[in-house]
Short mmCIF file of C-alpha atoms in Angstrom, two decimals:
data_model
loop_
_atom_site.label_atom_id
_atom_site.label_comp_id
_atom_site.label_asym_id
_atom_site.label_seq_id
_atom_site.Cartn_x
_atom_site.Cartn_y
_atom_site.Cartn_z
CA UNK K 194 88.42 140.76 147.17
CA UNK K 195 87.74 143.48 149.51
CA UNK K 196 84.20 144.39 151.67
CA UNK K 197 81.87 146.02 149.62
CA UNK K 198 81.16 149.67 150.19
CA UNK K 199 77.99 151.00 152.18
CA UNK K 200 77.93 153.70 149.22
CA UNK K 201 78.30 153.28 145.85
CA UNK K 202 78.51 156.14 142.74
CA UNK K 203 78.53 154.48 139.57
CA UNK K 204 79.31 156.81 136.65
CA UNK K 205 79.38 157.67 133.64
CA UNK K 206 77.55 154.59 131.92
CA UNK K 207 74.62 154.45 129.52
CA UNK K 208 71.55 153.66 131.48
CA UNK K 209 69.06 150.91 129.99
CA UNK K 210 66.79 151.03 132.90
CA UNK K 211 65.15 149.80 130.32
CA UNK K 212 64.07 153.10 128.82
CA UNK K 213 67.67 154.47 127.55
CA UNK K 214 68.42 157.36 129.84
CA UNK K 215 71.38 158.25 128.20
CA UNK K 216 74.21 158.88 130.04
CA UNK K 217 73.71 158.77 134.14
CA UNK K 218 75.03 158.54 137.67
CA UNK K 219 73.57 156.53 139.75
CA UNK K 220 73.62 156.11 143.80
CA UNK K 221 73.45 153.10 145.58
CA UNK K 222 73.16 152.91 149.32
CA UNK K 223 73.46 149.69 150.68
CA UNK K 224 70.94 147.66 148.37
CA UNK K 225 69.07 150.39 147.09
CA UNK K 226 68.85 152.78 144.25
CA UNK K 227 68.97 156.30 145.70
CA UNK K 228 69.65 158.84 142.96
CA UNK K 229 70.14 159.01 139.20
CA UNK K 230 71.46 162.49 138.18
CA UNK K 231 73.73 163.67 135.19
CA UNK K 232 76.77 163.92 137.63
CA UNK K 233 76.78 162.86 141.00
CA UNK K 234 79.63 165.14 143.17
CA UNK K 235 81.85 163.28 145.51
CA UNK K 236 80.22 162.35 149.08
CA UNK K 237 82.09 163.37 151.75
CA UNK K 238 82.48 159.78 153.26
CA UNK K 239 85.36 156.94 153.61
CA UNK K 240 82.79 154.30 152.64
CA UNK K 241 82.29 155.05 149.64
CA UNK K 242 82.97 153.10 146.16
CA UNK K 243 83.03 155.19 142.33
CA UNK K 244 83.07 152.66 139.44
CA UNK K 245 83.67 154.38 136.28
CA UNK K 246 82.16 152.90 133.84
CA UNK K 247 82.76 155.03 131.02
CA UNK K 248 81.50 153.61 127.61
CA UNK K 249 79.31 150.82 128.79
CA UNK K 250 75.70 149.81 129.66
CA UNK K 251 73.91 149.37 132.96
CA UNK K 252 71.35 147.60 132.61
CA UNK K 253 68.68 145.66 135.20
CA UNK K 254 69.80 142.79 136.87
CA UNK K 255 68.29 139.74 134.84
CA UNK K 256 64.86 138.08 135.91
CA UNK K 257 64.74 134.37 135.17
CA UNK K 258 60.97 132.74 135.72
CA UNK K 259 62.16 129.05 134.87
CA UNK K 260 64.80 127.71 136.60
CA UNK K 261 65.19 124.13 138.45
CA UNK K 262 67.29 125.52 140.77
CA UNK K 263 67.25 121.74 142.26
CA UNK K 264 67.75 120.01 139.40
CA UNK K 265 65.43 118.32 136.48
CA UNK K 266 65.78 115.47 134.83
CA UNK K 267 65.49 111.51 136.16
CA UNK K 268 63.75 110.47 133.10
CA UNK K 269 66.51 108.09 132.10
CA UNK K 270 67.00 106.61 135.33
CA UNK K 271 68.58 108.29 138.85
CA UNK K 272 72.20 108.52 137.16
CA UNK K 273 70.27 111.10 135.11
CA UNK K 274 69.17 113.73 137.84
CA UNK K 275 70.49 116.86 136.72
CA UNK K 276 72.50 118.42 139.79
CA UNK K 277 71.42 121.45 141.83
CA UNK K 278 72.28 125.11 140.42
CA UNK K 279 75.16 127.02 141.99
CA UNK K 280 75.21 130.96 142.90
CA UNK K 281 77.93 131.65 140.31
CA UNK K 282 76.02 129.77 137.57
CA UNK K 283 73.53 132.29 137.95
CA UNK K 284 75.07 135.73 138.48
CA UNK K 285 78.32 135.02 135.95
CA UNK K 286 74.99 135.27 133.15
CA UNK K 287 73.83 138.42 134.91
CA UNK K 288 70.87 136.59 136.44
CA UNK K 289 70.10 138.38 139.86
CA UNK K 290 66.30 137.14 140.51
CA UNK K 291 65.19 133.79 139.92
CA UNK K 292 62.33 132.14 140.12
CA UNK K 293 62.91 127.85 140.99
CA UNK K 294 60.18 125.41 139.13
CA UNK K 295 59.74 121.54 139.70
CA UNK K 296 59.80 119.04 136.87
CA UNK K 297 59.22 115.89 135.76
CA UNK K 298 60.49 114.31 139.71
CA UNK K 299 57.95 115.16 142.32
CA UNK K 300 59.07 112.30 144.40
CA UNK K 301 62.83 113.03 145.03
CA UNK K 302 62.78 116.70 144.13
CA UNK K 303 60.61 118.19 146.87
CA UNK K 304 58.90 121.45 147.82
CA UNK K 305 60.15 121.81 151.20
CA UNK K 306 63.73 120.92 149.12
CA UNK K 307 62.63 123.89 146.76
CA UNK K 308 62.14 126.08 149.36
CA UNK K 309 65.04 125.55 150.98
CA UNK K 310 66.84 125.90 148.00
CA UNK K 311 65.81 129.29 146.83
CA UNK K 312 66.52 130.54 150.39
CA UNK K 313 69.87 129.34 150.18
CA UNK K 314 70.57 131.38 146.78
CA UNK K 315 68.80 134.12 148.67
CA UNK K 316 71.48 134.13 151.76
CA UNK K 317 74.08 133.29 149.39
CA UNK K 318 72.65 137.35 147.66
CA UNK K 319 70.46 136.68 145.14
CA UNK K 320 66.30 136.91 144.55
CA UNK K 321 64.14 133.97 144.65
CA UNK K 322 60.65 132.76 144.17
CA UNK K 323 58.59 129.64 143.62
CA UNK K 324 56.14 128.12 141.96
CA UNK K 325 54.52 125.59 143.85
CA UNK K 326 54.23 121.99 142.47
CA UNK K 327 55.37 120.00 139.37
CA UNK K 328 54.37 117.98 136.07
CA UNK K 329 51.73 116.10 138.07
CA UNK K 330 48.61 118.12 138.40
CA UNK K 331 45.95 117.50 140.76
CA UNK K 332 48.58 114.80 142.92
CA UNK K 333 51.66 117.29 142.28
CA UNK K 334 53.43 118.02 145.45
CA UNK K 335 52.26 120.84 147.58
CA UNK K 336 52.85 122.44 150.93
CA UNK K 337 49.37 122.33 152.03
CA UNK K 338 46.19 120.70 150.58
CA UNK K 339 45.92 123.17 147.84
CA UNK K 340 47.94 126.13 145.65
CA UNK K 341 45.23 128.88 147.49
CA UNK K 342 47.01 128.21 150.72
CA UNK K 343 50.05 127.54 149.44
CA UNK K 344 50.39 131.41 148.03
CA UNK K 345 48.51 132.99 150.89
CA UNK K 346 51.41 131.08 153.46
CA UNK K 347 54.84 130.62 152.03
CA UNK K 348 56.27 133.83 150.90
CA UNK K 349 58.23 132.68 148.36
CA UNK K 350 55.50 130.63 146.45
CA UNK K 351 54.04 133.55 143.79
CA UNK K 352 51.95 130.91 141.47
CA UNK K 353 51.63 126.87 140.44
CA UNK K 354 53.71 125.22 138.26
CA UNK K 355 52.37 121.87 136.08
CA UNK K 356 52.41 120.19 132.84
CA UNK K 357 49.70 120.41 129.90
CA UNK K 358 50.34 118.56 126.48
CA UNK K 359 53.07 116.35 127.79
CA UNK K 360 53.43 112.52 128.20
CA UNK K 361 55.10 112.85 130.89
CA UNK K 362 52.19 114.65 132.32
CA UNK K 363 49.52 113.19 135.19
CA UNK K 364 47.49 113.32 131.95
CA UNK K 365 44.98 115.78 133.89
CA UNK K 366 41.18 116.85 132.56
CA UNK K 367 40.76 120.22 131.34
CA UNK K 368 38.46 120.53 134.73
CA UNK K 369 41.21 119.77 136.61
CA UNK K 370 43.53 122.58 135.02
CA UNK K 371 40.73 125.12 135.58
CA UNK K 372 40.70 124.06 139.45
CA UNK K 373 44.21 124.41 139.64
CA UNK K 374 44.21 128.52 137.73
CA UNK K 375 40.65 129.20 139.84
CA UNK K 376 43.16 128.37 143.01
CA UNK K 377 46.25 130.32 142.06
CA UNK K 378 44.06 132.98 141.32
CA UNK K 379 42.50 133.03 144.71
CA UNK K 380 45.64 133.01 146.19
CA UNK K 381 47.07 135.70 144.05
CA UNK K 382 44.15 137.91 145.21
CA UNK K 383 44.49 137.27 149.11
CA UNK K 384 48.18 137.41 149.32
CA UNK K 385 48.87 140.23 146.83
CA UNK K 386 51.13 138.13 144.41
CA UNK K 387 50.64 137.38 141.07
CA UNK K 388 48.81 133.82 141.37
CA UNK K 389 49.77 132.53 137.82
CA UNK K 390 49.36 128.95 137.01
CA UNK K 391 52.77 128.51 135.16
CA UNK K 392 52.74 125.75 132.59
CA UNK K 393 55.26 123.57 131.00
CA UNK K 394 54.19 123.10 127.20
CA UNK K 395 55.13 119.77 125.89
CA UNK K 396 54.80 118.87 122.05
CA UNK K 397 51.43 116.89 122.75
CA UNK K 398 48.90 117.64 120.13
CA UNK K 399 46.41 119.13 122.42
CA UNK K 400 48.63 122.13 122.49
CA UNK K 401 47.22 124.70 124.17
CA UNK K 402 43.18 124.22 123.53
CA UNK K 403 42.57 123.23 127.02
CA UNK K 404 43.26 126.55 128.79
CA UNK K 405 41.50 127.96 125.77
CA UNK K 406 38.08 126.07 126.80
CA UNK K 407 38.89 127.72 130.32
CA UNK K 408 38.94 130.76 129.06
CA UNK K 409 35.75 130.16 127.18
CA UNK K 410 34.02 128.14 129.81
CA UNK K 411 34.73 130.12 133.31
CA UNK K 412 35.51 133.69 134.55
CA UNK K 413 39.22 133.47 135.10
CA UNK K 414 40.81 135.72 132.75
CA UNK K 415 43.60 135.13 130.71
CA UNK K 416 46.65 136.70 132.40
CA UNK K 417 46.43 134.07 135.46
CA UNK K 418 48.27 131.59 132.82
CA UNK K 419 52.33 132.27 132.02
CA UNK K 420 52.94 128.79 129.81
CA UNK K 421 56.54 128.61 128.56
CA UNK K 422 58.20 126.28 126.32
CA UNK K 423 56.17 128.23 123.19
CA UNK K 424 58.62 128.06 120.61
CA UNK K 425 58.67 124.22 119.95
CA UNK K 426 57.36 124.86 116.68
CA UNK K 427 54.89 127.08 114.73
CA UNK K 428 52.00 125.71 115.34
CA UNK K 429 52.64 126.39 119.12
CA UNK K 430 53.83 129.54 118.46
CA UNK K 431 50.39 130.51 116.36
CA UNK K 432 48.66 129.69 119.63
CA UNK K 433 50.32 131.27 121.80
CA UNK K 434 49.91 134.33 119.50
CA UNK K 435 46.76 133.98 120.27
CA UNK K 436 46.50 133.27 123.98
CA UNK K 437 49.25 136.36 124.24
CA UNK K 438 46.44 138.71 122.43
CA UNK K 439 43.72 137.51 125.00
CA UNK K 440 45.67 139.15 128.32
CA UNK K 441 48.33 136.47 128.90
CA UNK K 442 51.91 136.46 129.40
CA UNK K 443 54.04 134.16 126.96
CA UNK K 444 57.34 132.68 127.87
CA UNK K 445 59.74 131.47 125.25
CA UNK K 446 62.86 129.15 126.26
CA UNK K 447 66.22 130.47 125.64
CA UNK K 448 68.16 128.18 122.88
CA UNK K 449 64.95 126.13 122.24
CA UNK K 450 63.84 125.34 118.39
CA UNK K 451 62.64 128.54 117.11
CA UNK K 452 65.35 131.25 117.65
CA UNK K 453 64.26 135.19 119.35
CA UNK K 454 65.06 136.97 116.43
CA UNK K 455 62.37 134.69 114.45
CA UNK K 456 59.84 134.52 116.94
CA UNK K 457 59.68 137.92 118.70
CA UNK K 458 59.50 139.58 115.20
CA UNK K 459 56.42 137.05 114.35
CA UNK K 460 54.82 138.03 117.20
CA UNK K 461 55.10 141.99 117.30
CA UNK K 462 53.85 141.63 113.60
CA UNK K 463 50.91 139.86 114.69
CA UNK K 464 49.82 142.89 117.28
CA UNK K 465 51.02 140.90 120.59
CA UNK K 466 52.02 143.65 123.24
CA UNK K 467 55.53 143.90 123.69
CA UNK K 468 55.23 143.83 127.63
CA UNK K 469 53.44 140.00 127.18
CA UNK K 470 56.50 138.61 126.11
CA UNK K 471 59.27 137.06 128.05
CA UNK K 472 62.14 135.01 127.85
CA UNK K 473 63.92 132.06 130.27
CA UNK K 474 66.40 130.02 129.97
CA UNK K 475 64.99 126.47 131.40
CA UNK K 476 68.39 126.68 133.45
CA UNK K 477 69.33 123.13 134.75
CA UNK K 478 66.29 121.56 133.41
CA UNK K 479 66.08 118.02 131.45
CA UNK K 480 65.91 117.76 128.03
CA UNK K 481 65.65 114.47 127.20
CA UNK K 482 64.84 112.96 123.88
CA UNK K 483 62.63 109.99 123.03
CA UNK K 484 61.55 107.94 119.96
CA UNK K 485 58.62 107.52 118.19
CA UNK K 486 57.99 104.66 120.15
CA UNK K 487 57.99 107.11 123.13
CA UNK K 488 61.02 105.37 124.28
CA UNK K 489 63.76 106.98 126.11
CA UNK K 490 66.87 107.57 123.55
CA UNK K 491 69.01 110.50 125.52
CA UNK K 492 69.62 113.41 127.32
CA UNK K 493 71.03 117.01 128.09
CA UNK K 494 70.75 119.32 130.48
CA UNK K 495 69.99 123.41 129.56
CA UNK K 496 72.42 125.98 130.53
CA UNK K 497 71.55 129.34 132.42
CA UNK K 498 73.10 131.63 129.45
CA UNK K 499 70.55 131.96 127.10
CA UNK K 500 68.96 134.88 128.57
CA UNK K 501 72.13 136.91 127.71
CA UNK K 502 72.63 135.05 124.03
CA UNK K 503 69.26 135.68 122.82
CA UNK K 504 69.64 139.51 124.17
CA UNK K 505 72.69 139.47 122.37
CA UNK K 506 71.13 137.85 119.21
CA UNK K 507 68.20 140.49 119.16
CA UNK K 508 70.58 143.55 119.29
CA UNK K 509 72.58 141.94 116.45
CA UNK K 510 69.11 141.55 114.60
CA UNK K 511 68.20 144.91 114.77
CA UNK K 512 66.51 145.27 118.21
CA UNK K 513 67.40 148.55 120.68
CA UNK K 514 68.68 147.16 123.45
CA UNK K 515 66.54 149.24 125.24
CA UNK K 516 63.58 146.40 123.75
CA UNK K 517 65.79 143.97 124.09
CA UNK K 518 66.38 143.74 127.25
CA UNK K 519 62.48 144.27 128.65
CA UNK K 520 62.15 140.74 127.91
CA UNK K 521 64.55 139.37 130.67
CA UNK K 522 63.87 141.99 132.98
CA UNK K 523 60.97 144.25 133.12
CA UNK K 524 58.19 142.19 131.55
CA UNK K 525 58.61 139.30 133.82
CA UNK K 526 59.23 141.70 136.98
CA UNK K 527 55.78 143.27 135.95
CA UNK K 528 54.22 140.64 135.04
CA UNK K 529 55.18 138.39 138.13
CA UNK K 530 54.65 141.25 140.42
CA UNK K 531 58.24 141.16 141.55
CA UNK K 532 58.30 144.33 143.03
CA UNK K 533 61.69 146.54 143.62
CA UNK K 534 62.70 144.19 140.11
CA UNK K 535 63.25 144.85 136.50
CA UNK K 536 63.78 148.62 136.23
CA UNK K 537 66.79 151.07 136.93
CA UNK K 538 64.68 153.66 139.34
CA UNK K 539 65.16 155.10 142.42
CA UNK K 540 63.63 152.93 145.28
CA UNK K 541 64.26 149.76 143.51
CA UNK K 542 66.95 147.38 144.91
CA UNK K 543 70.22 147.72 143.41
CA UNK K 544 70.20 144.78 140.95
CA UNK K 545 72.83 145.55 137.97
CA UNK K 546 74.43 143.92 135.07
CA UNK K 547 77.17 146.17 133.22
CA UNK K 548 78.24 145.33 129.45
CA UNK K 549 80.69 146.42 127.29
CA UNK K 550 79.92 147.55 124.11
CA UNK K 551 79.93 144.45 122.50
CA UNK K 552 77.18 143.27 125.23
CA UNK K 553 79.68 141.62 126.93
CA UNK K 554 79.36 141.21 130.93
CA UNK K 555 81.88 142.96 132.50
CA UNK K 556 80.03 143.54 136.03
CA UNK K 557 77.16 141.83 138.26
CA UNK K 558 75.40 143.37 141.32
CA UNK K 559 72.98 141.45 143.10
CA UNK K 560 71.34 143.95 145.97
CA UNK K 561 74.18 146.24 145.92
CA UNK K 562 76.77 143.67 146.47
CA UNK K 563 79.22 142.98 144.45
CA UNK K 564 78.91 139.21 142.15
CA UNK K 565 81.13 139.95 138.86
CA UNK K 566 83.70 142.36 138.72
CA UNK K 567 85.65 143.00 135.44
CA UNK K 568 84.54 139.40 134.08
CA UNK K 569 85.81 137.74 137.25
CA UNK K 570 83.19 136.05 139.77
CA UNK K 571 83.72 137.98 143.38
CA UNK K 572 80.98 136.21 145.31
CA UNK K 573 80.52 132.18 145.04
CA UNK K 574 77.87 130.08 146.33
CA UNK K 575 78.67 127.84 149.79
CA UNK K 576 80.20 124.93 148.62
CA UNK K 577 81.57 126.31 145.19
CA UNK K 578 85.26 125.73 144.80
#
């Protein structure tokens, strides 16, 4: 396996960073981008490493916003806690910043458990963030008595997480959600982070109309809201059309309902900004399914790979992959504030995925280090055999 290289010179590849650059060489010292030049001379070191990578793309590292990096699930009883998330599930999908959400359990499934999570993947050599709490609202779990402290204290919280339109929901008043943005907001402010209130959409009926009355009713602007889940179904999908052309971000689930290439198409058409629009995969999150009676009937757990599948599906559709790819790496790096994220430029930490030509991965680097090399993971997580 080998110690990675203080320097690195990779050549020769077609650089999506995401604007296509054409063909580059790029410098990496330690975790960090340093140069990006047509040809990049030897360096008259020993510690160096050249990867030739001669008829392929680099491309960011992948941003994922919606992870449960500790699991979902529990609806159907404790047999049905989905398990943790490992390093390699993560990186072998070119994933190289996450950010890990609660669900549905707020009683076994923790912040402080969050937290320590994410800085696990972090040591292990990956990004992380937060969102602090889960589908409860105004109970949800916390690490202090509200989501203004909670951003302006623990680093890795950037925003709040709940529930809107969702039986499994606290069922929480539209007054309530507006408390909950006003505080991320705050905290956004104070601390310099984004402060987004980052909603899971169910398939209630209310849809989105109650952080439309917010937005009608109070000051706080639209792009303090990310909600994800969006392409249940048209009707959602109209909405979020809408929200989207107000100021906010929209987040579609990988591999949910309504595929990419239907909905990204329906909503350029309808004059949403490219740079609103992003794309997660839901990784290791429930998805249960219940009857009409509300009952519980069944369950699955979602897979971290959809960020490169609906990339995939996109170019196949039509789509640069310069396009493509903005919406799993520099849309939610911008619009999360993720800084040294989601672009190929000098100063920025060296997060990389290479494909082949057929969009294949072929290599992962996470910092400057190593993850994936030629297909094969390098770099496992702690207790991954």
């Amino acid at each position: 396996m080998g110690v990675d290289k203080m320097f690195k010179v990779l050549k020769n590849a077609t650089v999506i960073a995401p604007d296509n650059l054409g063909k580059k060489d790029v410098l990496v010292v330690n975790d960090t981008i340093v140069r990006i030049a047509d040809n990049i001379p030897q360096l008259p070191f020993d510690d160096v490493e050249v990867m030739d990578l001669e008829g392929m793309y680099l491309t960011p590292g992948f941003v994922d916003q919606h992870v449960h990096i500790t699991g979902g699930g529990g609806e159907g009883g404790f047999a049905t806690r989905v398990p943790e998330v490992m390093l390699s599930e993560l990186t072998r999908y070119g994933v190289t910043s996450v950010v890990g959400v609660g669900g549905t359990d707020d009683v076994t499934r923790s912040m402080p458990n969050l937290l320590a999570k994410a800085r696990g993947l972090e040591e292990e050599g990956i990004s992380t963030w937060i969102y602090s709490g889960a589908y409860p609202a105004m109970t949800g779990p916390r690490f202090t008595d509200n989501l203004r402290t909670d951003l302006m204290l623990i680093d890795k919280v950037i925003g709040g997480k709940v529930a809107m339109s969702d039986h499994r929901s606290s069922q929480p008043t539209t007054e309530d959600y507006a408390k909950l943005v006003a505080e991320t907001r705050m905290g956004g402010m104070m601390s310099g982070k984004a402060g987004v209130l980052h909603i899971h959409i169910g398939l209630g009926k209310r849809m989105l109309d109650p952080i439309f009355e917010i937005l009608e009713n109070t000051e706080v602007p639209a792009s303090n809201f990310t909600p994800t889940h969006l392409n249940r179904n048209p009707e959602l999908l109209a909405q979020a059309i809408k929200l989207a052309k107000m100021g906010s971000c929209i987040d579609f689930t990988a591999r949910m309902n309504m595929p990419m290439t239907e909905v990204i198409p329906i909503c350029l058409a309808a004059g949403v900004d490219a740079e609103k629009i992003t794309i997660s995969s839901d990784g290791n999150g429930s998805m249960p399914k219940f009857n009409e009676k509300g009952e519980y009937i069944g369950l699955t757990a979602a897979t971290t790979d959809g960020l490169l599948l609906e990339v995939q599906d996109l170019v196949k559709s039509g789509f640069e992959l310069s396009k493509a790819i903005c919406f799993i790496t520099a849309n939610p790096a911008r619009n999360l504030k993720l800084h040294k994220k989601g672009f190929i430029k000098v100063g920025n930490h060296a997060d990389f995925v290479v494909l082949d030509k057929d969009l294949n991965i072929v290599h992962v680097m996470a910092k400057g280090r190593i993850m994936v090399r030629d297909k094969q993971i390098i770099v496992k997580g702690t207790f991954e055999k």
